[in-house]
mmCIF file of C-alpha atoms in Angstrom:
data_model
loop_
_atom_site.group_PDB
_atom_site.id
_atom_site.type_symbol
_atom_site.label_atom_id
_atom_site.label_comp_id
_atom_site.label_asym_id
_atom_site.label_seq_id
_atom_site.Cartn_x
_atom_site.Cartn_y
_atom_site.Cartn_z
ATOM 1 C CA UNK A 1 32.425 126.984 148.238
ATOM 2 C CA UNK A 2 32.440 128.829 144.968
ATOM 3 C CA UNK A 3 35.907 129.803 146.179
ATOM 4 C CA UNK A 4 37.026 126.146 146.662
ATOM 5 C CA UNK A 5 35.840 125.750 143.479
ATOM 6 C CA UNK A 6 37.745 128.571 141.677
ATOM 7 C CA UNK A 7 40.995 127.739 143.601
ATOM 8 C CA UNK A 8 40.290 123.597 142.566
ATOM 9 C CA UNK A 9 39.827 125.420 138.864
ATOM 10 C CA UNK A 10 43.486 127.214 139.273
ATOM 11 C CA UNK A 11 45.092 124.600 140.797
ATOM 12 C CA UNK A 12 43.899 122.183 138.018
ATOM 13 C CA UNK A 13 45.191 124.461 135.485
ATOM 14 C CA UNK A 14 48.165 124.493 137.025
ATOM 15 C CA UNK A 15 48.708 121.450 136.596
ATOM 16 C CA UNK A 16 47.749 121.339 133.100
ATOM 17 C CA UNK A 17 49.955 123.994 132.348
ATOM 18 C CA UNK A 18 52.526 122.075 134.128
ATOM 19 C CA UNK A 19 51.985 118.923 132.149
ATOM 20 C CA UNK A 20 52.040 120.870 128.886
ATOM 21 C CA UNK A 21 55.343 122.346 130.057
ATOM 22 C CA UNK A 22 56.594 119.315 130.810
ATOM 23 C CA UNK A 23 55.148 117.364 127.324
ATOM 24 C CA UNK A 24 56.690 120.333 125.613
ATOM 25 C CA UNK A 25 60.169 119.869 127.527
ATOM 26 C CA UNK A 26 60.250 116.146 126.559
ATOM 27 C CA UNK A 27 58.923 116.668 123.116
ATOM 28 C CA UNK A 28 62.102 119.578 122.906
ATOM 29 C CA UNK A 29 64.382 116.828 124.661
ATOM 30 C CA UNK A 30 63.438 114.032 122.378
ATOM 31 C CA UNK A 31 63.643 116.286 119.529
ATOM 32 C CA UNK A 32 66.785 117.718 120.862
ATOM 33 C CA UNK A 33 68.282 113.875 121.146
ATOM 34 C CA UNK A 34 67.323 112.965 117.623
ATOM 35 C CA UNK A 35 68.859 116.048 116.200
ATOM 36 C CA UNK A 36 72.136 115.486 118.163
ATOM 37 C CA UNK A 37 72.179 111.819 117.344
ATOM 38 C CA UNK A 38 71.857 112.401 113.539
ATOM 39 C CA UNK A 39 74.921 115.124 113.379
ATOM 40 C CA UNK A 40 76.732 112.464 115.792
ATOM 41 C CA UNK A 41 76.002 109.941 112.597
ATOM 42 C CA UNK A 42 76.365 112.577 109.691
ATOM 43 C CA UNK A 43 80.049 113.202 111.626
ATOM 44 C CA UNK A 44 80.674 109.754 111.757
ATOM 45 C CA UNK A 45 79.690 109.048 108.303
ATOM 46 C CA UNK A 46 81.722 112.047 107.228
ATOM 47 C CA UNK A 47 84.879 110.299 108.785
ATOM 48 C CA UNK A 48 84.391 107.226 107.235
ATOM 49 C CA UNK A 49 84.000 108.730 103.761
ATOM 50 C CA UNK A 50 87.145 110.501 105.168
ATOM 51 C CA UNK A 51 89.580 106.673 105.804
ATOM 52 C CA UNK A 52 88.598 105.471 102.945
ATOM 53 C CA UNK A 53 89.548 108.506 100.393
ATOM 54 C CA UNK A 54 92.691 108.115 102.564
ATOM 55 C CA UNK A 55 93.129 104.318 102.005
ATOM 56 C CA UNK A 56 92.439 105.491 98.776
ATOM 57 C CA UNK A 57 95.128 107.953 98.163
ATOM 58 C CA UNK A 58 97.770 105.477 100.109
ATOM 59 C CA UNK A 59 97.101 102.858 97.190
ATOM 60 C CA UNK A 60 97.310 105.297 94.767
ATOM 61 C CA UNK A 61 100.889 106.773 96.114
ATOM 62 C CA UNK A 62 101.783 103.027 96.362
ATOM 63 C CA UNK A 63 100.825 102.369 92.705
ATOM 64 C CA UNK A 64 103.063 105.345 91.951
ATOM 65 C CA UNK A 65 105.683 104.232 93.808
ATOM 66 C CA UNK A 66 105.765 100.743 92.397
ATOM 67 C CA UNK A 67 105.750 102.288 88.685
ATOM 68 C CA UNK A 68 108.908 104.454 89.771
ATOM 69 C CA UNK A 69 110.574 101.141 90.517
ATOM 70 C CA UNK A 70 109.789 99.526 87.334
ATOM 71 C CA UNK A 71 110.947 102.455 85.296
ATOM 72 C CA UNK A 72 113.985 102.633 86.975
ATOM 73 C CA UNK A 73 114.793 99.007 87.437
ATOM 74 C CA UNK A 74 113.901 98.736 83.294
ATOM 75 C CA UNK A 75 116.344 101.487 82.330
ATOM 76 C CA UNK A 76 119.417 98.999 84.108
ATOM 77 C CA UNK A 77 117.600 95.945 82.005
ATOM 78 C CA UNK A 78 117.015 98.245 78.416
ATOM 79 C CA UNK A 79 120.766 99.220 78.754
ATOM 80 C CA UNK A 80 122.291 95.959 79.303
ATOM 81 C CA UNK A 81 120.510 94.457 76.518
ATOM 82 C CA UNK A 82 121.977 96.806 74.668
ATOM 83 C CA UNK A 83 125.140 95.900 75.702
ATOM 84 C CA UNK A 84 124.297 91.954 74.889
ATOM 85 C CA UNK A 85 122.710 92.930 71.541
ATOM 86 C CA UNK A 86 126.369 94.906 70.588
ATOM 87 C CA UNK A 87 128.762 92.162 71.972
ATOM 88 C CA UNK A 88 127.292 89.553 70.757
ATOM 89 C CA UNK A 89 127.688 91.125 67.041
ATOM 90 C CA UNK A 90 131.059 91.949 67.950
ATOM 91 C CA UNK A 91 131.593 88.124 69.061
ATOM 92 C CA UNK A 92 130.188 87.305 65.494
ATOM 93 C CA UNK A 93 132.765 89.617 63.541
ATOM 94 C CA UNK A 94 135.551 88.312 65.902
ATOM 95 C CA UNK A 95 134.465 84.535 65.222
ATOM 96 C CA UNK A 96 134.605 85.011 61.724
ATOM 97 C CA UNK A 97 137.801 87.265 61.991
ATOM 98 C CA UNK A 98 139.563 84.082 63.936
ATOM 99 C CA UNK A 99 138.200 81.402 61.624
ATOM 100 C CA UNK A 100 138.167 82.837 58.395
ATOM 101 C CA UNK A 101 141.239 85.305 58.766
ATOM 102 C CA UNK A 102 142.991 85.654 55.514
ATOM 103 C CA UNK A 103 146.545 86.688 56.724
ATOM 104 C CA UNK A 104 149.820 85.964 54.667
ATOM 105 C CA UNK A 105 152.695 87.917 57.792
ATOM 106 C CA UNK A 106 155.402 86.514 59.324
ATOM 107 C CA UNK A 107 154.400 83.460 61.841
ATOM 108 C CA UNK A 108 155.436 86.007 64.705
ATOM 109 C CA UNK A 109 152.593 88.605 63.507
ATOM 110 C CA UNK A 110 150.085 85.807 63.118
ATOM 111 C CA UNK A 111 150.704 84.714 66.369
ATOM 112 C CA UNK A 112 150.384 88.082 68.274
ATOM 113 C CA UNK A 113 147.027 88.450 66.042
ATOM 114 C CA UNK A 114 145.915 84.732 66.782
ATOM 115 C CA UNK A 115 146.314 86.116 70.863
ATOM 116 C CA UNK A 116 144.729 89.402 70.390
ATOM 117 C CA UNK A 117 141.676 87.670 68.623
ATOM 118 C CA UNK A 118 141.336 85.079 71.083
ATOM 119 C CA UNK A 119 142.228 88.032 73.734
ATOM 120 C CA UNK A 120 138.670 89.622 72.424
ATOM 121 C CA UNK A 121 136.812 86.698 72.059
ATOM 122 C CA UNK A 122 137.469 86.149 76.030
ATOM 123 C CA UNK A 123 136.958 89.777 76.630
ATOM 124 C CA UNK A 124 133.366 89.433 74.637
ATOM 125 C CA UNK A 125 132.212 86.214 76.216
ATOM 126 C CA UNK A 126 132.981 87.450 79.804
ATOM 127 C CA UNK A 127 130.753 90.995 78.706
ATOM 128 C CA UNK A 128 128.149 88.878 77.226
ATOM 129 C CA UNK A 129 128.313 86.821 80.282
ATOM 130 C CA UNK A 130 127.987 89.835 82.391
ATOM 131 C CA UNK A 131 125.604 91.794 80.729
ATOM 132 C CA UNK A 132 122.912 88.668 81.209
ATOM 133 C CA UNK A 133 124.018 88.497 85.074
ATOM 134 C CA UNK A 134 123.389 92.235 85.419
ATOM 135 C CA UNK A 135 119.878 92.197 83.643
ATOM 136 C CA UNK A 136 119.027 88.759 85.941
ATOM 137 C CA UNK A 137 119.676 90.053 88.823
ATOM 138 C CA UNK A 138 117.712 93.950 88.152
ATOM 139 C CA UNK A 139 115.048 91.579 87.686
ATOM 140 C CA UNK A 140 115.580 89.650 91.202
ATOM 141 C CA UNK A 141 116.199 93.261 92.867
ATOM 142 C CA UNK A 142 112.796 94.481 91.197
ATOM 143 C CA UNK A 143 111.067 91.317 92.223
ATOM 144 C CA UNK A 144 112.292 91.925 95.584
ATOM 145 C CA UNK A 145 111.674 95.440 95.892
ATOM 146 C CA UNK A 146 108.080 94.860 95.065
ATOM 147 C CA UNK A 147 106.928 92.310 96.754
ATOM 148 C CA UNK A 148 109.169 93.571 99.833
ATOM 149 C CA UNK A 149 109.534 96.828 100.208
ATOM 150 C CA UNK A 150 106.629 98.696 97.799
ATOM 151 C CA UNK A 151 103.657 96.930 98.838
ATOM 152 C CA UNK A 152 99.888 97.831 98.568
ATOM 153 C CA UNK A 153 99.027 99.562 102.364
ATOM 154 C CA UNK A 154 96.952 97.090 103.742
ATOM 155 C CA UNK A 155 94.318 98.640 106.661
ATOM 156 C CA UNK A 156 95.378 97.428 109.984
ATOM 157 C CA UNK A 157 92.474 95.911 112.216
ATOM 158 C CA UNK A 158 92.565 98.914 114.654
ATOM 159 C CA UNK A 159 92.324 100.834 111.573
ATOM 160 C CA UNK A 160 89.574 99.233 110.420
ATOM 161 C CA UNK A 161 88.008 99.650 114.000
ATOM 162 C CA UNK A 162 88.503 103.085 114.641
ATOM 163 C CA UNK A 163 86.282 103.688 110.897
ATOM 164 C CA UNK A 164 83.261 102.072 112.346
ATOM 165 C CA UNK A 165 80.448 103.558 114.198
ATOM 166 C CA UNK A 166 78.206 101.698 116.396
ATOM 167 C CA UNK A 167 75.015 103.514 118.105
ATOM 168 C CA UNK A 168 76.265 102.950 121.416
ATOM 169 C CA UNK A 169 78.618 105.305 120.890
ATOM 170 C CA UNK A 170 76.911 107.810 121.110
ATOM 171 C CA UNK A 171 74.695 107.180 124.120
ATOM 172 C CA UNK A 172 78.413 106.795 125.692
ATOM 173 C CA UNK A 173 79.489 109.851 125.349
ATOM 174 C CA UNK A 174 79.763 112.588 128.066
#
């Protein structure tokens, strides 16, 4: 009996060292899960903060690029109003020129300078008229450039999608 009793004794700690083994396994499992499932987060988090620097850096490059096309759709607009600010003084001069003209030649001289003045004053109102055309229409081509071509990157929905992180995720993974 005293045998029965010592081999009940081993069996039952057996079993408690089996239960501790197996408390100790799930405690390491658990403990193994949560440890897992936090790097799974800090990765995901990680990639988020990752999109959005590069949503970030896409606007940026787009702000750049829609700076470039004011500069360089400004240097056709400076120049021609330039050219407007010069012909129109040189429509003034030729204005008074025609108008106030004091010329004593021949009526055959006067003529061919009465044609040569109106000649220019064509010639002046046809640059004028151009110069205003070509600084209209930059201005149309910027307008369209911007609003067509060089817009802000807006984030797709599967974008948008891919940068979130549910929990589920990662219970489904392999």
């Amino acid at each position: 009996q005293a045998q029965a009793l010592n081999h009940a004794a081993a069996r039952g700690r057996a079993d408690t060292e089996a239960m501790e083994c197996l408390a100790g396994a799930a405690a390491l499992g658990v403990a193994d899960f949560q440890y897992n499932r936090g790097n799974f987060f800090y990765d995901r988090e990680l990639r988020l903060k990752k999109e959005l620097k590069l949503q970030e850096f896409k606007v940026e490059q787009a702000k750049l690029w829609r700076e470039d096309v004011r500069d360089l759709i400004s240097l056709s607009e400076y120049k021609m109003h330039v050219y407007l600010l010069v012909n129109v003084l040189l429509l003034g001069h030729t204005v008074v020129l025609w108008c106030q003209g004091k010329f004593v030649p021949p009526d055959w001289l006067m003529a061919g300078a009465g044609i040569a003045s109106t000649g220019a004053l064509m010639c002046l109102l046809l640059s004028i008229w151009m110069a205003m055309h070509a600084a209209v229409a930059a201005q149309g081509y910027e307008v369209r450039l911007l609003t067509q071509m060089v817009r802000l990157p807006i984030p797709t929905w599967p974008e948008v999608e891919a940068c979130r992180t549910c929990a589920s995720d990662f219970e489904q993974q392999d």
